[in-house]
Coordinates of C-alpha atoms in Angstrom, one line a residue:
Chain Z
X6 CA 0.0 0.0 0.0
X7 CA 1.0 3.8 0.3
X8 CA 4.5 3.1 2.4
X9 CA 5.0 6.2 4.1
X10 CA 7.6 7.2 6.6
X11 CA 7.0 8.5 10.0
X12 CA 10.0 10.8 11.8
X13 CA 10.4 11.8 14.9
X14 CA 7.6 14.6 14.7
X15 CA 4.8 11.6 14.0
X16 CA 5.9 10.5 16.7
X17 CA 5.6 13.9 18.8
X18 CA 2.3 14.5 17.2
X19 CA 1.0 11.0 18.9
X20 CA 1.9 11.8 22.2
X21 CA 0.0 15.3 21.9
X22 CA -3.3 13.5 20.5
X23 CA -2.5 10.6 23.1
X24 CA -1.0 11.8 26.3
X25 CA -2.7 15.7 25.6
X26 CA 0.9 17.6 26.2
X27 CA 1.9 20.2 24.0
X28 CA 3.5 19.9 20.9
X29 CA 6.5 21.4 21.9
X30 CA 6.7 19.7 25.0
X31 CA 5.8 16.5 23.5
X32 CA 8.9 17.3 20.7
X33 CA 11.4 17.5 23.5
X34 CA 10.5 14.0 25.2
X35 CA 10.3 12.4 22.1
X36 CA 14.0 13.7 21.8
X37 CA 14.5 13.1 25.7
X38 CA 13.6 9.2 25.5
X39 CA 16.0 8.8 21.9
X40 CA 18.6 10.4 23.9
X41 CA 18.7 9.0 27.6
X42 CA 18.6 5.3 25.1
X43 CA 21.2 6.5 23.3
X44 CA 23.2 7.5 26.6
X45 CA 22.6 4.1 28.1
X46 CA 24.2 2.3 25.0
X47 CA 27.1 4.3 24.5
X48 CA 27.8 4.0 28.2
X49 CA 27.7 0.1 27.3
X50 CA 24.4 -0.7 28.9
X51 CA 22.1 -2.5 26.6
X52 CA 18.5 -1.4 26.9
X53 CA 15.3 -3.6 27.2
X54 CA 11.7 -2.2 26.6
X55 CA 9.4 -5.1 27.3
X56 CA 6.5 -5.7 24.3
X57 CA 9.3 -3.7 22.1
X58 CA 12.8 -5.2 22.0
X59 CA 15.9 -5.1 23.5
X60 CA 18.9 -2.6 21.9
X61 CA 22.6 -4.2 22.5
X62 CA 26.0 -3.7 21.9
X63 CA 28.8 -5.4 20.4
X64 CA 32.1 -5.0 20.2
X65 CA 33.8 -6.5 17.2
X66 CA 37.6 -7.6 17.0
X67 CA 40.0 -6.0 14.8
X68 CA 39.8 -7.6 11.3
X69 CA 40.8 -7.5 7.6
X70 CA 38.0 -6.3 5.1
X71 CA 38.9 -5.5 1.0
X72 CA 38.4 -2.4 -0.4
X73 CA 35.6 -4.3 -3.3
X74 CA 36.5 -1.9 -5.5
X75 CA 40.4 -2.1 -6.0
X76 CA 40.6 -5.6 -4.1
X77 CA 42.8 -3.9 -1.6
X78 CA 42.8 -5.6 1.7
X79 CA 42.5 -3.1 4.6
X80 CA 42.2 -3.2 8.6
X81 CA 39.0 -2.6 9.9
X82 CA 39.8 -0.9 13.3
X83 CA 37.8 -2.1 16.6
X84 CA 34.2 -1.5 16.9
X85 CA 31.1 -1.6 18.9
X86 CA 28.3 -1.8 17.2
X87 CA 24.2 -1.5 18.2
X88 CA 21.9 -4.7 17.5
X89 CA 18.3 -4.3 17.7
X90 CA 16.3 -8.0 19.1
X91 CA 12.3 -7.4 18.1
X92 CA 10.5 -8.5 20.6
X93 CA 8.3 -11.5 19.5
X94 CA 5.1 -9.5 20.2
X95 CA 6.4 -6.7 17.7
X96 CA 7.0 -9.5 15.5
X97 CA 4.0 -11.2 16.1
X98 CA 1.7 -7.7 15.8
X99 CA 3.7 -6.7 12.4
X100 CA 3.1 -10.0 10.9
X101 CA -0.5 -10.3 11.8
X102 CA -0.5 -6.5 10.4
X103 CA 1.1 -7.3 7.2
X104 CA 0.1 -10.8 6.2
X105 CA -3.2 -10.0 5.9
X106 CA -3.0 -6.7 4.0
X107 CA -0.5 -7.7 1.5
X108 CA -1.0 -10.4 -0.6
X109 CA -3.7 -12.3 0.0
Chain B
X5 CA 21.6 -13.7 23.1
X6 CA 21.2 -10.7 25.4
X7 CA 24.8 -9.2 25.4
X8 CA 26.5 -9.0 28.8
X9 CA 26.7 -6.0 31.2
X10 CA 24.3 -3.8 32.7
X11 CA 20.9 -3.8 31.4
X12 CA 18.4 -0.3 31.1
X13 CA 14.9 -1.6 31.6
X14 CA 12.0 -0.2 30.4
X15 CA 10.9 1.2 34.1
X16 CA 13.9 2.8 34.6
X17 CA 14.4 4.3 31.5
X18 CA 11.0 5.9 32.6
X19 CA 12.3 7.0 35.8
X20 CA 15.1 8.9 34.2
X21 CA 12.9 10.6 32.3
X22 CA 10.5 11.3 35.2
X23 CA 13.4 12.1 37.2
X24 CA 14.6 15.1 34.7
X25 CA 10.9 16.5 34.3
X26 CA 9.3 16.8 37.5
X27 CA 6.2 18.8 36.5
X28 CA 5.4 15.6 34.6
X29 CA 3.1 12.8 36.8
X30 CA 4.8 9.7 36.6
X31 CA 1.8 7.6 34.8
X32 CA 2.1 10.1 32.3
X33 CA 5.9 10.1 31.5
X34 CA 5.1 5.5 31.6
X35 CA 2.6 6.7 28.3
X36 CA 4.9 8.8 26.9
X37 CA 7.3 6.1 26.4
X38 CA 4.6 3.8 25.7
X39 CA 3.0 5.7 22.9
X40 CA 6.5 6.4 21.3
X41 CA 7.1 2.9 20.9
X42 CA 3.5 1.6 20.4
X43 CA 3.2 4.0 17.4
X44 CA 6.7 2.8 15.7
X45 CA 5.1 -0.4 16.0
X46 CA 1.7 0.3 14.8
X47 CA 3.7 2.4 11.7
X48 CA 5.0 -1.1 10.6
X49 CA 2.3 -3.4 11.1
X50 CA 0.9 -0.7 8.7
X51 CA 3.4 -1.2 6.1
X52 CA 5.8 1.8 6.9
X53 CA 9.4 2.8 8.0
X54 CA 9.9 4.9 10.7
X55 CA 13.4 6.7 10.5
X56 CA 14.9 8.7 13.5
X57 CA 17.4 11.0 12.1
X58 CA 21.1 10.2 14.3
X59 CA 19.1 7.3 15.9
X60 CA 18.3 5.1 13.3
X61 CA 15.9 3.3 10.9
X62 CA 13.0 0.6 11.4
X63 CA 12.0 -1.5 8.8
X64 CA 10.4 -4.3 7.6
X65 CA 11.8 -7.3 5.4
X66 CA 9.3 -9.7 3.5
X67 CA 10.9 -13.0 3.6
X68 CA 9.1 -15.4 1.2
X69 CA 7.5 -18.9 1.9
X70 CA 10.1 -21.4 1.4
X71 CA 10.6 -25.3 1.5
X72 CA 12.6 -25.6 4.7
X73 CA 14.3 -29.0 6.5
X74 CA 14.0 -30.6 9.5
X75 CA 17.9 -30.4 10.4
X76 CA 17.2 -34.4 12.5
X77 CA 15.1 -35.6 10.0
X78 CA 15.6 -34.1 7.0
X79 CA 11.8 -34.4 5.6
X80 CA 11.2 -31.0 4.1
X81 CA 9.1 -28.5 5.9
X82 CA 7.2 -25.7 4.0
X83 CA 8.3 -22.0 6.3
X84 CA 5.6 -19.3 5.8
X85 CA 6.2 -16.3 4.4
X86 CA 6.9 -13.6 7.3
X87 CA 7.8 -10.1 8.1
X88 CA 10.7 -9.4 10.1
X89 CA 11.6 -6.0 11.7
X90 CA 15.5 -4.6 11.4
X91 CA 17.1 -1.7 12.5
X92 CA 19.5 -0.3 11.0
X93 CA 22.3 2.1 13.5
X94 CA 22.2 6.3 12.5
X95 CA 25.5 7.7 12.0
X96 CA 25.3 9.7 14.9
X97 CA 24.4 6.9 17.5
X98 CA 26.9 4.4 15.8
X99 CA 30.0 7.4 15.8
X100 CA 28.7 7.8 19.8
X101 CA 28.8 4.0 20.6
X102 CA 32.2 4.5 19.4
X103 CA 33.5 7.9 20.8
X104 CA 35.8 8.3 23.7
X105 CA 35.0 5.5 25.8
X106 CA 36.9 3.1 23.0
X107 CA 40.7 3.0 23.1
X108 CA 42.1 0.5 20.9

């Protein structure tokens, strides 16, 4: 159907029509609750939000990658990275969503 | 599968947030949080992306019906088709994971 993409101000404008805070407000603790996660995981802490998923991080060895375009091998330094688990309810509620809708 | 460490749950990550907005009730900073992730969820059972500039991306990925194995057995096993969620890191969160607190 018509894929659209929601940003951060979709998300504000749910929390004025759900939680009845203004927009504004509602902007900055849509930004507050991406931050203080984002705080947590560079800190180290993985984060768990129960019927969501849980954000984690990794931290990946040093190892030798190729540039694919010249065939040069390079190091690719030490790294954490983020990994996202979906919970299986936000698996289970996308799937029932979409399974449906799409092809049927 | 969870990664080791300290863990942020989804109650404390409320309390922070209470914690730094006082004039806020507590039940209402719980649906706050609850309604920012309800609706990324409800955007993708719908079919959409949400994308979080310096945060990241959620999508969905279609994977198609396929004749799968029992790994024991080995009799063939049809696998639905399903939608799985992903996440993919924004170049701000993944150049914080990987700021200071990293020393190779």
């Amino acid at each position: 159907m018509s894929a659209k993409t929601l940003t951060r101000a979709d998300l504000a404008e749910a929390v004025v029509r759900k939680v009845g805070l203004p927009r504004n407000e509602s902007q900055e603790l849509v930004e507050l609750v991406l931050n203080e996660i984002s705080s947590s995981l560079s800190r180290g802490e993985a984060v768990k939000l129960s019927s969501f998923g849980s954000f984690g991080i990794r931290s990946k060895g040093e190892r030798i990658g190729r540039n694919p375009k010249t065939g040069k091998e390079v190091p690719i330094t030490p790294r954490r990275v983020l990994v996202f688990r979906p919970s299986n309810i936000m698996k289970d509620r996308i799937n029932a969503g979409l399974s449906q809708s799409e092809k049927g | 599968m969870s990664s080791s460490g300290p863990t942020v749950i989804k109650s404390e990550l409320i309390q922070k947030i209470a914690v730094s907005n006082p004039h806020l009730y507590h039940r209402d900073v719980e649906r706050i949080v609850n309604v920012v992730f309800d609706e990324i969820v409800d955007a993708l059972a719908r079919g959409d992306r949400v994308e979080l500039r310096g945060f990241g991306a959620f999508t969905v990925k279609h994977r198609a019906a396929r004749q799968g194995r029992n790994p024991r057995t080995g009799a063939p096993v049809p696998v639905a088709e399903k939608f799985v969620p992903f996440f993919k890191t924004g170049k701000e969160l993944r150049d914080r994971l990987n700021g200071d607190e990293v020393s190779a």
